[in-house]
XYZ file of C-alpha atoms in Angstrom:
670
model
C 110.403 122.022 96.463
C 109.432 125.579 95.715
C 110.339 126.657 92.219
C 110.529 130.266 93.436
C 111.951 130.870 96.905
C 109.993 132.633 99.614
C 111.217 133.328 103.120
C 108.415 131.525 104.920
C 109.718 132.506 108.357
C 109.389 136.193 107.414
C 105.898 135.531 106.066
C 104.942 133.730 109.295
C 105.968 136.806 111.286
C 103.944 139.151 109.061
C 100.859 136.933 109.219
C 101.031 136.573 112.999
C 101.324 140.344 113.236
C 98.313 140.689 110.898
C 96.235 138.271 112.973
C 97.114 140.068 116.204
C 96.471 143.514 114.725
C 93.036 142.454 113.477
C 92.275 140.575 116.721
C 91.780 137.320 114.821
C 93.613 135.093 117.296
C 93.507 134.864 121.057
C 96.901 136.205 122.057
C 97.752 138.497 124.945
C 100.976 139.757 123.364
C 100.630 142.948 121.293
C 101.523 143.180 117.598
C 105.057 144.217 116.756
C 104.006 147.654 115.482
C 102.541 149.991 118.150
C 100.923 152.096 115.408
C 98.747 149.116 114.436
C 97.493 148.753 117.990
C 96.564 152.415 118.171
C 94.900 152.358 114.730
C 92.800 149.242 115.418
C 90.043 151.245 117.098
C 90.102 153.755 114.230
C 89.732 150.940 111.695
C 86.749 149.605 113.623
C 85.080 153.017 113.548
C 85.693 153.245 109.802
C 84.152 149.795 109.308
C 81.067 150.821 111.284
C 80.608 153.953 109.203
C 81.238 152.100 105.947
C 78.711 149.391 106.766
C 76.062 151.916 107.815
C 76.429 153.794 104.540
C 76.451 150.643 102.446
C 73.133 149.456 103.897
C 71.593 152.912 103.516
C 71.468 153.822 107.207
C 72.745 157.364 106.734
C 71.563 158.616 110.127
C 73.623 155.955 111.925
C 76.718 156.891 109.912
C 76.234 160.597 110.671
C 75.798 159.836 114.382
C 79.095 157.903 114.448
C 80.831 160.668 112.520
C 79.481 163.273 114.906
C 80.849 161.294 117.857
C 84.256 160.300 116.445
C 85.049 162.454 113.396
C 83.039 165.700 113.477
C 85.493 167.316 111.043
C 83.843 165.313 108.226
C 80.494 167.013 108.870
C 82.202 170.383 108.970
C 83.418 169.838 105.415
C 80.439 170.982 103.317
C 81.688 169.022 100.314
C 81.295 165.741 102.210
C 78.209 166.805 104.136
C 76.365 167.638 100.910
C 77.081 164.199 99.486
C 75.862 162.520 102.669
C 72.702 164.625 102.778
C 71.953 163.969 99.104
C 72.296 160.243 99.764
C 69.972 160.497 102.769
C 67.382 162.298 100.620
C 67.454 159.454 98.079
C 67.194 156.824 100.840
C 64.085 158.561 102.255
C 62.447 158.445 98.833
C 63.550 154.824 98.363
C 61.421 153.748 101.330
C 58.378 154.768 99.319
C 55.935 155.570 102.139
C 53.860 158.768 102.212
C 55.382 159.844 105.540
C 58.941 159.350 104.288
C 58.149 161.348 101.156
C 56.854 164.238 103.269
C 59.930 164.027 105.490
C 62.155 164.042 102.371
C 60.577 167.312 101.216
C 61.119 168.853 104.641
C 64.721 167.594 104.734
C 65.281 169.000 101.258
C 64.099 172.447 102.333
C 65.882 172.665 105.695
C 69.160 170.803 105.126
C 70.026 169.837 101.570
C 69.253 173.140 99.815
C 71.198 175.371 102.257
C 74.206 173.020 102.131
C 74.174 172.996 98.331
C 74.745 176.747 98.295
C 78.057 176.428 100.168
C 79.425 172.992 99.280
C 81.287 173.450 95.973
C 80.611 175.219 92.645
C 78.795 172.291 91.014
C 76.752 171.394 94.094
C 73.724 173.553 93.314
C 73.424 172.038 89.822
C 73.620 168.580 91.397
C 70.945 169.644 93.887
C 68.549 170.678 91.109
C 69.302 167.458 89.239
C 68.521 165.205 92.212
C 65.063 166.812 92.487
C 64.101 164.729 89.454
C 64.001 161.731 91.789
C 60.543 162.969 92.820
C 59.095 162.166 89.406
C 61.220 159.259 88.130
C 60.825 155.837 89.695
C 63.808 154.079 91.245
C 63.334 151.097 88.906
C 63.423 153.210 85.755
C 66.874 152.478 84.362
C 66.454 154.999 81.540
C 65.683 157.989 83.766
C 68.146 160.906 84.005
C 68.581 160.137 87.729
C 69.168 156.399 87.391
C 72.677 156.875 88.785
C 71.302 158.665 91.844
C 68.924 155.784 92.507
C 71.613 153.120 91.974
C 72.699 151.373 95.166
C 76.322 151.565 93.997
C 76.133 155.237 95.003
C 76.127 154.054 98.617
C 79.401 152.226 98.086
C 80.966 155.205 96.343
C 80.130 157.540 99.231
C 81.175 154.903 101.778
C 84.531 154.518 100.023
C 85.074 158.281 99.839
C 84.335 158.784 103.540
C 86.527 155.785 104.421
C 89.455 157.271 102.469
C 89.094 160.607 104.262
C 88.912 158.930 107.672
C 91.905 156.662 107.014
C 94.036 159.622 106.013
C 92.877 161.717 108.978
C 93.338 158.974 111.595
C 96.500 157.572 109.940
C 94.693 154.246 110.158
C 97.412 152.015 108.773
C 96.393 148.519 107.792
C 98.719 145.696 108.861
C 101.835 145.452 106.699
C 100.855 142.035 105.360
C 97.482 143.286 104.161
C 99.046 146.245 102.344
C 101.849 144.143 100.856
C 99.337 141.606 99.544
C 97.275 144.336 97.872
C 100.395 145.779 96.265
C 101.789 142.444 95.099
C 98.501 141.305 93.577
C 98.077 144.640 91.810
C 101.545 144.307 90.242
C 100.845 140.660 89.432
C 97.728 141.699 87.529
C 99.584 144.420 85.622
C 102.460 142.104 84.760
C 100.132 139.397 83.433
C 98.225 141.905 81.299
C 101.434 143.316 79.836
C 102.893 139.881 79.091
C 99.624 138.392 77.889
C 99.727 135.645 80.521
C 96.742 133.807 81.951
C 97.794 132.037 85.155
C 95.811 129.533 87.199
C 96.503 131.555 90.354
C 94.985 134.658 88.740
C 91.494 133.272 89.237
C 92.082 133.356 92.970
C 93.789 136.745 93.080
C 91.021 138.349 91.002
C 88.442 137.187 93.537
C 90.550 138.340 96.451
C 91.513 141.767 95.063
C 88.273 143.484 94.090
C 88.024 145.568 90.949
C 86.572 148.676 92.568
C 88.658 151.044 94.648
C 87.565 153.591 97.205
C 87.352 157.118 95.882
C 90.446 159.196 96.688
C 90.245 161.411 99.748
C 89.376 165.061 99.170
C 92.276 167.318 100.160
C 91.269 170.143 102.515
C 90.530 173.313 100.580
C 93.471 175.002 102.278
C 95.781 172.559 100.473
C 94.599 173.422 96.978
C 97.220 176.131 96.642
C 100.076 175.298 94.306
C 102.751 173.078 95.774
C 105.903 171.771 94.149
C 106.692 168.080 94.523
C 109.693 166.138 93.322
C 108.909 164.664 89.914
C 110.615 161.440 90.991
C 108.070 161.067 93.809
C 105.164 161.892 91.520
C 106.145 159.288 88.934
C 107.005 156.665 91.565
C 103.577 156.994 93.168
C 101.690 157.212 89.878
C 103.214 154.022 88.451
C 103.203 152.070 91.718
C 99.433 152.292 92.180
C 98.222 153.139 88.659
C 97.372 156.818 89.116
C 97.304 159.674 86.676
C 99.967 162.288 87.233
C 97.360 164.668 88.629
C 96.032 161.925 90.897
C 99.523 161.377 92.284
C 99.915 165.128 92.868
C 96.565 165.284 94.699
C 97.551 162.338 96.867
C 100.893 163.933 97.737
C 99.110 167.195 98.448
C 96.808 165.451 100.912
C 99.830 163.794 102.564
C 101.652 167.160 102.662
C 104.400 165.818 100.436
C 105.045 162.605 102.402
C 105.465 160.014 99.638
C 105.238 156.972 101.895
C 102.160 158.207 103.710
C 100.500 158.928 100.365
C 101.436 155.441 99.184
C 100.325 153.567 102.297
C 97.357 155.427 103.724
C 95.950 157.235 100.694
C 96.482 154.717 97.906
C 97.218 151.133 98.972
C 94.300 151.122 101.397
C 91.969 152.313 98.633
C 92.421 148.905 97.024
C 89.628 146.633 98.205
C 90.107 143.072 99.407
C 87.435 140.508 100.097
C 88.022 140.504 103.863
C 86.164 137.250 104.494
C 88.207 135.427 101.869
C 91.469 136.935 103.130
C 90.769 135.902 106.713
C 89.934 132.383 105.604
C 93.158 132.174 103.580
C 95.101 133.399 106.617
C 93.344 130.897 108.890
C 94.143 128.065 106.482
C 97.790 129.129 106.382
C 97.982 129.477 110.173
C 96.566 125.995 110.686
C 98.981 124.565 108.148
C 101.979 126.256 109.759
C 100.953 125.305 113.296
C 100.208 128.880 114.385
C 96.591 128.176 115.358
C 94.721 125.052 116.357
C 93.643 122.729 113.529
C 90.033 121.701 113.005
C 88.637 125.187 113.617
C 85.784 124.723 111.167
C 83.108 127.070 112.478
C 80.220 126.935 110.040
C 77.765 124.125 109.533
C 78.354 124.107 105.789
C 80.725 125.912 103.431
C 79.638 129.058 101.662
C 80.843 129.657 98.127
C 82.442 133.006 97.406
C 80.893 134.529 94.309
C 82.496 137.289 92.266
C 81.329 140.636 93.670
C 78.844 142.645 91.674
C 79.637 146.192 90.673
C 79.625 148.405 93.710
C 79.223 145.530 96.115
C 81.278 145.829 99.259
C 81.714 142.136 99.843
C 81.178 138.966 97.873
C 79.411 137.575 100.919
C 76.511 139.948 100.247
C 75.323 137.661 97.480
C 75.812 134.492 99.546
C 74.216 135.373 102.887
C 70.861 136.896 103.714
C 71.365 139.298 106.592
C 68.479 140.220 108.822
C 69.381 143.872 109.327
C 66.535 144.433 111.733
C 68.148 142.145 114.278
C 71.605 143.699 114.043
C 72.374 145.511 117.286
C 74.398 148.685 117.472
C 77.182 148.517 119.986
C 80.098 150.722 120.980
C 82.255 147.729 121.809
C 85.099 146.690 119.535
C 83.225 143.485 118.659
C 80.108 145.278 117.446
C 78.014 143.521 114.837
C 77.897 146.771 112.897
C 81.649 146.834 112.762
C 82.256 143.402 111.410
C 79.283 142.343 109.338
C 80.938 143.368 106.108
C 84.019 141.315 106.984
C 82.518 138.279 108.683
C 84.730 135.466 109.840
C 84.202 131.977 111.097
C 82.695 131.064 107.733
C 84.342 128.308 105.792
C 84.851 130.027 102.461
C 85.096 127.570 99.592
C 88.403 128.454 97.988
C 89.010 125.365 95.900
C 87.815 126.843 92.614
C 86.946 124.449 89.870
C 89.067 126.276 87.337
C 92.237 125.918 89.424
C 94.310 122.796 88.916
C 94.630 120.679 92.018
C 97.588 118.570 92.959
C 97.255 115.038 91.761
C 97.807 112.839 94.771
C 96.716 109.550 93.273
C 100.220 108.346 92.530
C 101.732 109.173 95.885
C 98.902 109.062 98.432
C 98.710 106.012 100.671
C 95.688 103.857 99.990
C 93.888 100.802 101.293
C 95.451 98.938 104.189
C 98.542 101.132 103.935
C 96.365 104.184 104.610
C 94.817 102.482 107.646
C 98.269 101.581 108.949
C 99.485 105.171 108.597
C 96.311 106.494 110.276
C 96.900 104.153 113.203
C 100.526 105.224 113.500
C 99.480 108.868 113.321
C 97.055 108.459 116.206
C 99.593 106.626 118.332
C 102.398 109.044 117.446
C 100.334 112.147 118.247
C 99.026 111.015 121.644
C 102.191 111.956 123.462
C 103.102 114.914 121.351
C 101.954 117.637 123.705
C 102.294 120.160 120.881
C 98.740 121.514 120.768
C 99.287 123.656 123.797
C 101.602 125.752 121.631
C 98.856 126.608 119.155
C 96.832 129.784 119.453
C 93.085 129.748 119.094
C 91.482 131.320 116.053
C 89.035 133.947 117.218
C 87.681 135.511 114.033
C 86.461 139.066 113.672
C 83.510 138.914 116.068
C 82.118 137.053 119.044
C 78.351 137.184 118.444
C 77.159 135.527 115.246
C 73.555 134.926 116.290
C 72.202 137.761 114.159
C 73.303 136.052 110.943
C 70.214 134.426 109.536
C 70.454 130.930 108.171
C 73.945 130.167 109.499
C 74.328 128.305 112.787
C 77.570 128.044 114.675
C 78.852 125.626 117.247
C 80.554 127.546 120.057
C 83.269 124.976 120.717
C 84.828 125.835 117.361
C 84.294 122.457 115.690
C 81.776 121.325 113.112
C 78.759 119.492 114.472
C 78.661 115.892 113.386
C 82.147 115.971 111.834
C 85.010 113.897 113.153
C 88.115 116.131 113.172
C 90.520 113.883 115.039
C 92.045 112.202 112.002
C 92.736 115.489 110.211
C 94.164 117.028 113.379
C 96.442 114.031 113.852
C 97.778 114.476 110.334
C 98.428 118.163 110.905
C 100.190 117.410 114.180
C 102.502 114.763 112.798
C 103.469 116.926 109.805
C 104.159 119.847 112.126
C 106.266 117.617 114.345
C 108.359 116.558 111.355
C 108.738 120.201 110.360
C 109.858 121.101 113.884
C 112.420 118.301 113.979
C 113.780 119.310 110.566
C 114.056 122.965 111.553
C 116.164 121.902 114.569
C 118.524 119.896 112.355
C 117.347 116.498 113.642
C 117.518 114.968 110.182
C 118.145 111.359 111.253
C 115.076 111.414 113.504
C 112.966 112.871 110.685
C 114.016 110.158 108.247
C 113.354 107.443 110.818
C 109.922 108.780 111.779
C 108.728 109.314 108.217
C 110.079 105.963 107.033
C 108.119 104.293 109.841
C 104.927 106.118 108.904
C 105.330 105.746 105.157
C 108.178 103.570 103.818
C 107.524 104.739 100.246
C 107.772 108.469 100.914
C 111.506 108.843 100.350
C 111.401 106.438 97.420
C 109.224 109.013 95.658
C 111.092 112.012 97.138
C 114.800 111.119 96.774
C 115.901 114.770 96.651
C 114.363 115.432 100.069
C 116.110 112.347 101.440
C 119.391 113.583 99.976
C 118.898 117.000 101.584
C 118.132 115.506 104.991
C 121.121 113.215 104.780
C 123.259 116.221 103.848
C 122.162 117.853 107.088
C 122.924 114.683 109.034
C 126.341 114.407 107.361
C 127.259 118.041 108.094
C 126.051 117.745 111.662
C 128.304 114.755 112.250
C 131.228 116.568 110.633
C 130.575 119.565 112.866
C 130.694 117.258 115.910
C 133.974 115.728 114.739
C 132.473 112.294 113.976
C 134.082 111.806 110.564
C 133.570 108.056 110.471
C 129.841 108.471 111.167
C 129.615 111.138 108.488
C 131.334 108.875 105.951
C 128.917 106.044 106.789
C 126.027 108.375 105.956
C 127.732 109.378 102.711
C 128.432 105.763 101.698
C 125.016 104.423 102.716
C 122.806 107.205 101.403
C 124.404 110.178 99.659
C 126.533 108.100 97.269
C 123.759 105.715 96.125
C 121.318 108.603 95.677
C 123.842 110.547 93.579
C 124.555 107.445 91.510
C 120.878 107.254 90.545
C 120.590 110.971 89.793
C 123.493 112.772 88.046
C 122.096 116.127 89.214
C 123.083 115.155 92.751
C 126.768 114.677 91.969
C 127.726 118.334 92.226
C 126.032 118.924 95.623
C 127.568 115.622 96.821
C 131.058 116.910 95.983
C 130.341 120.203 97.735
C 129.115 118.302 100.771
C 132.239 116.154 100.951
C 134.395 119.303 100.882
C 133.163 120.036 104.395
C 135.526 117.282 105.617
C 138.324 119.788 105.006
C 136.759 122.183 107.528
C 136.069 120.057 110.593
C 134.506 121.265 113.850
C 133.166 124.496 112.380
C 129.874 125.485 113.977
C 128.894 127.253 110.754
C 128.476 123.828 109.131
C 125.373 123.344 111.240
C 124.194 126.799 112.259
C 124.732 128.238 108.783
C 122.305 125.820 107.136
C 118.926 127.366 106.242
C 117.040 124.599 107.998
C 113.712 126.445 108.081
C 113.515 126.399 104.283
C 114.226 122.674 104.223
C 111.626 122.149 106.956
C 108.999 123.968 104.893
C 109.842 121.923 101.794
C 109.468 118.761 103.850
C 106.172 119.982 105.290
C 104.716 120.650 101.837
C 105.812 117.298 100.382
C 104.879 115.123 103.376
C 101.623 117.012 103.849
C 100.625 116.272 100.260
C 101.480 112.633 100.864
C 98.959 112.585 103.702
C 96.322 114.450 101.714
C 96.938 117.892 103.251
C 96.758 120.498 100.496
C 99.305 123.285 100.415
C 97.636 126.543 101.572
C 96.461 128.717 98.723
C 98.155 131.683 100.366
C 101.489 129.964 99.726
C 100.694 129.804 96.023
C 99.660 133.449 95.947
C 102.803 134.657 97.710
C 105.116 132.526 95.604
C 103.596 133.727 92.327
C 103.195 137.402 93.231
C 106.689 137.773 94.681
C 108.112 136.281 91.517
C 106.117 138.557 89.214
C 107.119 141.523 91.393
C 110.778 140.746 90.640
C 110.057 140.299 86.945
C 108.027 143.512 86.778
C 110.849 145.640 88.141
C 113.280 144.007 85.775
C 111.072 145.350 83.000
C 110.996 148.747 84.723
C 114.801 148.658 85.005
C 114.787 150.064 88.520
C 114.323 148.961 92.103
C 111.007 149.241 93.882
C 111.091 152.236 96.228
C 108.364 150.739 98.406
C 109.503 147.129 98.850
C 111.326 147.814 102.130
C 108.353 149.739 103.465
C 106.093 146.721 102.889
C 108.769 144.135 103.906
C 108.730 142.626 100.426
C 112.531 142.533 100.446
C 112.519 140.381 103.590
C 110.024 137.988 102.004
C 112.428 137.540 99.098
C 115.507 136.902 101.228
C 116.992 133.730 99.876
C 116.633 131.042 102.531
C 116.770 128.170 100.066
C 119.325 125.526 101.184
C 122.634 126.257 99.481
C 123.324 122.571 99.121
C 120.054 121.842 97.326
C 120.324 123.986 94.234
C 119.294 120.986 92.181
C 115.845 120.981 93.748
C 114.228 122.828 90.901
C 115.206 120.232 88.364
C 113.602 117.485 90.410
C 110.570 119.291 91.792
C 107.147 119.445 90.335
C 106.620 122.988 89.103
C 104.064 124.795 91.223
C 100.546 124.988 89.815
C 100.928 128.729 89.382
C 103.888 128.440 86.980
C 103.978 131.212 84.435
C 104.549 129.006 81.440
C 106.831 131.618 79.922
C 110.576 131.264 79.646
C 111.204 134.936 80.195
C 109.186 134.912 83.407
C 110.645 131.806 85.023
C 113.628 131.564 87.357
C 115.152 128.751 89.354
C 115.290 128.639 93.119
C 118.967 129.543 93.034
C 118.452 132.975 91.499
C 116.674 134.650 94.392
C 119.667 136.823 95.242
C 121.129 137.245 91.798
C 117.819 138.576 90.455
C 118.102 141.762 92.445
C 121.728 142.288 91.556
C 121.145 141.680 87.859
C 118.216 144.061 87.932
C 120.379 146.668 89.635
C 123.222 146.175 87.160
C 120.812 146.462 84.271
C 119.397 149.684 85.691
C 122.919 151.031 86.232
C 123.921 150.335 82.636
C 120.835 152.165 81.414
C 121.545 155.092 83.716
C 124.899 155.453 81.999
C 122.951 156.100 78.788
C 119.900 157.884 80.212
C 119.851 160.655 82.745
C 117.121 160.274 85.371
C 115.674 163.678 84.497
C 115.485 162.644 80.858
C 113.653 159.466 81.807
C 111.147 161.391 83.920
C 110.639 163.983 81.196
C 109.755 161.330 78.610
C 107.503 159.522 81.084
C 105.678 162.751 81.883
C 105.277 164.158 78.371
C 104.424 160.898 76.660
C 102.634 159.189 79.587
C 104.834 156.122 79.178
C 105.948 153.452 81.649
C 109.532 153.772 82.810
C 110.775 150.808 80.773
C 109.325 152.152 77.522
C 110.803 155.602 78.192
C 114.258 154.084 78.756
C 114.069 152.023 75.559
C 113.153 155.118 73.552
C 115.941 157.171 75.105
C 118.437 154.408 74.362
C 117.527 154.710 70.679
C 118.244 158.459 70.672
C 121.402 158.583 72.816
C 119.494 159.640 75.941
C 118.195 162.912 74.460
C 114.689 163.498 75.806
C 113.955 166.443 73.476
C 114.816 164.357 70.411
C 112.543 161.528 71.597
C 109.611 163.896 72.131
C 110.158 165.613 68.788
C 110.304 162.298 66.953
C 107.112 161.034 68.583
C 105.132 164.192 67.862
C 106.612 164.499 64.364
């Protein structure tokens, strides 16, 4: 069972929407948000420009900008930076002809632009001239930073930020929510001094570097007044200085949510290849896409990105840039090279604990018997037609040197049938459980693996609860009592923790024929719990994305308890829907019997049971309300602003001085 509840149905919907929006699956239906459909082409253009700049092809980037975003070239501040980068790239080539062309380009383009770009531009122009006499490999030269390849990534990030803001190129909600949750998770762990196993994965997924903030148009530099509440909310949500938050709001013309989504969240960098592989793994596990879609001949290990590197794949794959073809189509190689898919990213990091399956996994002849039953059971299933096909981010992978792909979507020389059979049977059990067919689930699983429910008595109790309530709802009291006598009673006798839910279950006999007894049960949550447990029994690892979401949603709740306020952006990113408590009300004991997830915090103050999903928010709200009675919101903001403190620290200080902000500030400075 999950130690921290997540609404997996809500997550499924967000991930399907993400996959559709990024064109990762073959599906004719559009994503739920029309804005994502319209921004897909804009995101592709931004990727093309980013990739061109990151590989040093400045002319290609300028050509794309001229065709799709000429306003960038009309901004002399951006144009000067692009031209300075082009000058360095000409010198980097090192040939006599390129050096002559660099001098000509300097005279005709760079120098005139430097005069009109911004006040410091001409000094920067004179400084970059030193690149003529200092070698690119001289790390002690005064222009070492100009020669550094990280400069490409800085300019690429700056231009990307400007384009995103101009085009309103929203990323899918799931992608933005994941960035936000992992950022808060990192901050929470640092503040609490926690080192979590899941952090190794999140640190690789959420890159350290961020894109540079977009430059507001010069016309927006005039003084504008913004609500201090908005300034502080934005600054603390995405770790900005106060001035940075003001600049972001200025660019968004005071729209807090646009500044948060487009300007700031999208500046956070994800390893796109790793994210897509995590999503693919989750989709296979949940039955959204076909299993066995292993598309590379051998796995590639994701290494931590170097400073300024746009993708961790850069250090794992040698790309033959000379064979990359420019294309205006949405599946252009230029567009997607920096976020390649179809590569089996090795995500099972050595430092992460893996689930120990030795005690519960079938072995020997028992394993062979289960495999045979799986094959026979899956032949007539007819479920695969429901699955969508994983497409990945591009169609043509031939230009990738050293990596060969099989077009049918399966690994050459690898037998996938057994694994696919296991996925199918687990998904069938999940489907039956979600439809309330508990008796059929117990019968099927007991046939496949007679020992499963012996080692998972809580799951058996939960399924029998469903069967009992279903019979009560149908008016079959004698059948319900047989289930209680045969299964629920003996299970509760062996485990005292089951006595209370048994009593609550028997109370349903007082309310016969109520449809709510069946329809009101959160069967999807039970189905997911069954899927995780039975999948592990068959050797199917829980998707790493499940671990990430479970841990980050929990730390998000804990973080805002510390902040003593509600998150203003959680509805915008659907985080509230992901936290909706869909844990079975009759299985509150699950936490006491479940193995704690591998990402457990190991800290009593940061651990909650699966029954507190709803009460957490209310307790947080009540706590904030009690503090508000002591501290006025303006006082809180004043202390936060003057002392540059987090909200929680400001509230604690105010509580010590009866909510008087002036007294707090005087005492600190005294």
